[in-house]
Amino acid sequence: MHSSGTTVHHRTGFTLVELMIVLAILAGLAALAWPTYQNAVQRSRRADAVSALTEIVQAQERWRANNPGYQEVLTDLPGTRTVSHDGHYSLTLVDGSVSGSSYTARATVRNGSPQQSDVTCNAMQIAAAAGNLTYSSTATGGATNPTPDPCWAR
């Protein structure tokens, strides 16, 4: 016969140490994943510049089909805008680049946009010359990116 004056308690749940270990593991995983996530978001915002620059190229070609040269003033070019659709980039035609057979369209990260943290691709541009398109970009500070250009996904 078992006589007992004490009762046995079975504990359930987690101890504080176990919870801290799990939190430390989760924090480590988040620290590894965050930069990758930020990079993916920046690359996806670059699509805003690509789309806007493509619209300028198409509008310039429509203009050129009916005129002897390309349009020199972006705001006079039908179907174009000076700010990209999502508002991350300012759009311009590079001064002095427009002629009868060439032009350069540029998308530059706007002040206040979260895209300003993308130091690799501060400005993206398309240069059209004699029917050929050239894609390039510059990093923050104005340094031209190497070939193949990291800002233009192929």
PDB file of C-alpha atoms in Angstrom:
ATOM      1  CA  MET A   1       0.000   0.000   0.000  1.00  0.00           C
ATOM      2  CA  HIS A   2       1.200   3.416  -0.875  1.00  0.00           C
ATOM      3  CA  SER A   3       0.716   6.052   1.655  1.00  0.00           C
ATOM      4  CA  SER A   4       1.487   9.509   0.677  1.00  0.00           C
ATOM      5  CA  GLY A   5       1.231  12.725   2.394  1.00  0.00           C
ATOM      6  CA  THR A   6       2.556  14.558  -0.621  1.00  0.00           C
ATOM      7  CA  THR A   7       1.122  14.888  -4.073  1.00  0.00           C
ATOM      8  CA  VAL A   8       3.167  14.678  -7.234  1.00  0.00           C
ATOM      9  CA  HIS A   9       2.779  17.594  -9.641  1.00  0.00           C
ATOM     10  CA  HIS A  10       3.487  17.118 -13.341  1.00  0.00           C
ATOM     11  CA  ARG A  11       4.551  20.331 -14.945  1.00  0.00           C
ATOM     12  CA  THR A  12       3.461  21.186 -18.449  1.00  0.00           C
ATOM     13  CA  GLY A  13       4.521  24.043 -20.697  1.00  0.00           C
ATOM     14  CA  PHE A  14       7.850  25.680 -21.459  1.00  0.00           C
ATOM     15  CA  THR A  15      10.458  27.062 -19.181  1.00  0.00           C
ATOM     16  CA  LEU A  16      11.740  30.578 -19.615  1.00  0.00           C
ATOM     17  CA  VAL A  17      15.100  29.251 -20.805  1.00  0.00           C
ATOM     18  CA  GLU A  18      13.426  27.184 -23.547  1.00  0.00           C
ATOM     19  CA  LEU A  19      11.444  30.210 -24.722  1.00  0.00           C
ATOM     20  CA  MET A  20      14.590  32.358 -24.798  1.00  0.00           C
ATOM     21  CA  ILE A  21      16.399  29.742 -26.907  1.00  0.00           C
ATOM     22  CA  VAL A  22      13.530  29.681 -29.411  1.00  0.00           C
ATOM     23  CA  LEU A  23      13.479  33.499 -29.561  1.00  0.00           C
ATOM     24  CA  ALA A  24      17.238  33.600 -30.120  1.00  0.00           C
ATOM     25  CA  ILE A  25      16.944  31.125 -33.013  1.00  0.00           C
ATOM     26  CA  LEU A  26      14.099  33.133 -34.569  1.00  0.00           C
ATOM     27  CA  ALA A  27      16.056  36.373 -34.220  1.00  0.00           C
ATOM     28  CA  GLY A  28      19.051  34.769 -35.940  1.00  0.00           C
ATOM     29  CA  LEU A  29      16.909  33.558 -38.832  1.00  0.00           C
ATOM     30  CA  ALA A  30      15.284  36.982 -39.191  1.00  0.00           C
ATOM     31  CA  ALA A  31      18.698  38.676 -39.217  1.00  0.00           C
ATOM     32  CA  LEU A  32      19.765  36.409 -42.069  1.00  0.00           C
ATOM     33  CA  ALA A  33      16.533  36.823 -44.059  1.00  0.00           C
ATOM     34  CA  TRP A  34      16.048  40.611 -43.730  1.00  0.00           C
ATOM     35  CA  PRO A  35      18.819  41.746 -46.138  1.00  0.00           C
ATOM     36  CA  THR A  36      17.618  39.258 -48.751  1.00  0.00           C
ATOM     37  CA  TYR A  37      14.074  40.532 -48.381  1.00  0.00           C
ATOM     38  CA  GLN A  38      15.186  44.178 -48.677  1.00  0.00           C
ATOM     39  CA  ASN A  39      17.183  43.355 -51.819  1.00  0.00           C
ATOM     40  CA  ALA A  40      14.148  41.661 -53.388  1.00  0.00           C
ATOM     41  CA  VAL A  41      11.950  44.675 -52.617  1.00  0.00           C
ATOM     42  CA  GLN A  42      14.487  47.053 -54.201  1.00  0.00           C
ATOM     43  CA  ARG A  43      14.706  44.888 -57.327  1.00  0.00           C
ATOM     44  CA  SER A  44      10.923  44.829 -57.601  1.00  0.00           C
ATOM     45  CA  ARG A  45      10.743  48.639 -57.339  1.00  0.00           C
ATOM     46  CA  ARG A  46      13.199  48.908 -60.232  1.00  0.00           C
ATOM     47  CA  ALA A  47      10.374  47.539 -62.381  1.00  0.00           C
ATOM     48  CA  ASP A  48       8.702  50.924 -61.840  1.00  0.00           C
ATOM     49  CA  ALA A  49      11.629  52.609 -63.627  1.00  0.00           C
ATOM     50  CA  VAL A  50      11.771  49.979 -66.366  1.00  0.00           C
ATOM     51  CA  SER A  51       8.060  50.382 -67.074  1.00  0.00           C
ATOM     52  CA  ALA A  52       8.254  54.183 -67.181  1.00  0.00           C
ATOM     53  CA  LEU A  53      11.328  54.203 -69.427  1.00  0.00           C
ATOM     54  CA  THR A  54       9.680  51.688 -71.763  1.00  0.00           C
ATOM     55  CA  GLU A  55       6.679  54.002 -72.049  1.00  0.00           C
ATOM     56  CA  ILE A  56       8.993  56.874 -73.012  1.00  0.00           C
ATOM     57  CA  VAL A  57      10.702  54.721 -75.663  1.00  0.00           C
ATOM     58  CA  GLN A  58       7.350  53.739 -77.137  1.00  0.00           C
ATOM     59  CA  ALA A  59       6.085  57.328 -77.111  1.00  0.00           C
ATOM     60  CA  GLN A  60       9.296  58.571 -78.740  1.00  0.00           C
ATOM     61  CA  GLU A  61       8.978  55.963 -81.506  1.00  0.00           C
ATOM     62  CA  ARG A  62       5.345  56.933 -82.129  1.00  0.00           C
ATOM     63  CA  TRP A  63       6.426  60.592 -82.281  1.00  0.00           C
ATOM     64  CA  ARG A  64       9.330  59.832 -84.625  1.00  0.00           C
ATOM     65  CA  ALA A  65       7.037  57.923 -86.986  1.00  0.00           C
ATOM     66  CA  ASN A  66       5.173  61.183 -87.677  1.00  0.00           C
ATOM     67  CA  ASN A  67       7.955  63.760 -87.266  1.00  0.00           C
ATOM     68  CA  PRO A  68      11.489  64.280 -88.600  1.00  0.00           C
ATOM     69  CA  GLY A  69      13.131  63.781 -85.176  1.00  0.00           C
ATOM     70  CA  TYR A  70      12.538  62.770 -81.582  1.00  0.00           C
ATOM     71  CA  GLN A  71      10.677  65.045 -79.153  1.00  0.00           C
ATOM     72  CA  GLU A  72      13.066  67.135 -77.036  1.00  0.00           C
ATOM     73  CA  VAL A  73      10.660  67.981 -74.194  1.00  0.00           C
ATOM     74  CA  LEU A  74       9.252  65.090 -72.182  1.00  0.00           C
ATOM     75  CA  THR A  75       6.130  66.985 -71.130  1.00  0.00           C
ATOM     76  CA  ASP A  76       5.341  67.665 -74.822  1.00  0.00           C
ATOM     77  CA  LEU A  77       5.518  63.964 -75.658  1.00  0.00           C
ATOM     78  CA  PRO A  78       1.971  62.514 -75.645  1.00  0.00           C
ATOM     79  CA  GLY A  79       1.407  59.642 -73.234  1.00  0.00           C
ATOM     80  CA  THR A  80       4.363  60.280 -70.949  1.00  0.00           C
ATOM     81  CA  ARG A  81       4.799  61.473 -67.393  1.00  0.00           C
ATOM     82  CA  THR A  82       7.564  63.050 -65.330  1.00  0.00           C
ATOM     83  CA  VAL A  83       7.152  60.710 -62.339  1.00  0.00           C
ATOM     84  CA  SER A  84       6.955  56.920 -62.548  1.00  0.00           C
ATOM     85  CA  HIS A  85       3.653  55.161 -61.828  1.00  0.00           C
ATOM     86  CA  ASP A  86       4.546  54.161 -58.269  1.00  0.00           C
ATOM     87  CA  GLY A  87       6.292  57.479 -57.603  1.00  0.00           C
ATOM     88  CA  HIS A  88       9.772  56.089 -56.946  1.00  0.00           C
ATOM     89  CA  TYR A  89      11.517  57.708 -59.933  1.00  0.00           C
ATOM     90  CA  SER A  90      11.688  61.118 -61.634  1.00  0.00           C
ATOM     91  CA  LEU A  91      11.719  60.832 -65.423  1.00  0.00           C
ATOM     92  CA  THR A  92      13.669  63.079 -67.802  1.00  0.00           C
ATOM     93  CA  LEU A  93      15.155  63.276 -71.246  1.00  0.00           C
ATOM     94  CA  VAL A  94      18.863  63.959 -70.754  1.00  0.00           C
ATOM     95  CA  ASP A  95      19.755  67.519 -71.821  1.00  0.00           C
ATOM     96  CA  GLY A  96      21.632  67.620 -75.093  1.00  0.00           C
ATOM     97  CA  SER A  97      20.918  63.967 -75.887  1.00  0.00           C
ATOM     98  CA  VAL A  98      17.956  64.509 -78.220  1.00  0.00           C
ATOM     99  CA  SER A  99      18.542  64.754 -81.960  1.00  0.00           C
ATOM    100  CA  GLY A 100      16.869  63.507 -85.108  1.00  0.00           C
ATOM    101  CA  SER A 101      18.223  60.011 -84.559  1.00  0.00           C
ATOM    102  CA  SER A 102      18.962  59.686 -80.834  1.00  0.00           C
ATOM    103  CA  TYR A 103      17.873  60.480 -77.283  1.00  0.00           C
ATOM    104  CA  THR A 104      18.490  59.293 -73.730  1.00  0.00           C
ATOM    105  CA  ALA A 105      15.671  58.793 -71.213  1.00  0.00           C
ATOM    106  CA  ARG A 106      16.569  58.616 -67.520  1.00  0.00           C
ATOM    107  CA  ALA A 107      14.760  57.498 -64.367  1.00  0.00           C
ATOM    108  CA  THR A 108      16.334  58.849 -61.164  1.00  0.00           C
ATOM    109  CA  VAL A 109      15.313  57.815 -57.644  1.00  0.00           C
ATOM    110  CA  ARG A 110      13.153  60.528 -56.070  1.00  0.00           C
ATOM    111  CA  ASN A 111      13.946  62.112 -52.717  1.00  0.00           C
ATOM    112  CA  GLY A 112      11.763  60.655 -50.000  1.00  0.00           C
ATOM    113  CA  SER A 113      11.200  57.382 -51.832  1.00  0.00           C
ATOM    114  CA  PRO A 114      12.094  54.213 -49.926  1.00  0.00           C
ATOM    115  CA  GLN A 115      14.019  53.308 -53.081  1.00  0.00           C
ATOM    116  CA  GLN A 116      16.735  55.782 -51.995  1.00  0.00           C
ATOM    117  CA  SER A 117      18.279  52.934 -50.017  1.00  0.00           C
ATOM    118  CA  ASP A 118      19.062  51.208 -53.356  1.00  0.00           C
ATOM    119  CA  VAL A 119      22.617  52.526 -53.675  1.00  0.00           C
ATOM    120  CA  THR A 120      23.421  50.287 -56.650  1.00  0.00           C
ATOM    121  CA  CYS A 121      20.756  51.664 -58.977  1.00  0.00           C
ATOM    122  CA  ASN A 122      20.282  55.363 -58.272  1.00  0.00           C
ATOM    123  CA  ALA A 123      19.555  56.178 -61.921  1.00  0.00           C
ATOM    124  CA  MET A 124      18.578  53.924 -64.819  1.00  0.00           C
ATOM    125  CA  GLN A 125      18.583  55.012 -68.438  1.00  0.00           C
ATOM    126  CA  ILE A 126      17.897  53.941 -71.994  1.00  0.00           C
ATOM    127  CA  ALA A 127      19.840  55.554 -74.821  1.00  0.00           C
ATOM    128  CA  ALA A 128      18.441  55.230 -78.332  1.00  0.00           C
ATOM    129  CA  ALA A 129      20.835  55.870 -81.223  1.00  0.00           C
ATOM    130  CA  ALA A 130      20.250  54.930 -84.845  1.00  0.00           C
ATOM    131  CA  GLY A 131      17.623  52.355 -83.895  1.00  0.00           C
ATOM    132  CA  ASN A 132      19.690  50.639 -81.185  1.00  0.00           C
ATOM    133  CA  LEU A 133      18.853  50.759 -77.476  1.00  0.00           C
ATOM    134  CA  THR A 134      21.554  50.783 -74.812  1.00  0.00           C
ATOM    135  CA  TYR A 135      20.680  50.117 -71.166  1.00  0.00           C
ATOM    136  CA  SER A 136      22.826  51.548 -68.366  1.00  0.00           C
ATOM    137  CA  SER A 137      22.658  52.723 -64.779  1.00  0.00           C
ATOM    138  CA  THR A 138      24.586  54.624 -62.158  1.00  0.00           C
ATOM    139  CA  ALA A 139      25.062  54.002 -58.479  1.00  0.00           C
ATOM    140  CA  THR A 140      24.664  56.595 -55.759  1.00  0.00           C
ATOM    141  CA  GLY A 141      27.509  59.061 -56.227  1.00  0.00           C
ATOM    142  CA  GLY A 142      27.350  58.862 -60.025  1.00  0.00           C
ATOM    143  CA  ALA A 143      29.606  55.873 -60.685  1.00  0.00           C
ATOM    144  CA  THR A 144      28.549  53.972 -63.799  1.00  0.00           C
ATOM    145  CA  ASN A 145      27.712  50.340 -63.129  1.00  0.00           C
ATOM    146  CA  PRO A 146      29.780  47.639 -64.885  1.00  0.00           C
ATOM    147  CA  THR A 147      28.616  45.414 -67.724  1.00  0.00           C
ATOM    148  CA  PRO A 148      26.491  43.359 -67.434  1.00  0.00           C
ATOM    149  CA  ASP A 149      24.459  46.025 -65.701  1.00  0.00           C
ATOM    150  CA  PRO A 150      23.105  44.819 -62.333  1.00  0.00           C
ATOM    151  CA  CYS A 151      20.030  47.064 -62.542  1.00  0.00           C
ATOM    152  CA  TRP A 152      18.636  45.711 -65.792  1.00  0.00           C
ATOM    153  CA  ALA A 153      17.407  42.162 -65.282  1.00  0.00           C
ATOM    154  CA  ARG A 154      17.816  40.067 -68.407  1.00  0.00           C
TER     155      ARG A 154
END
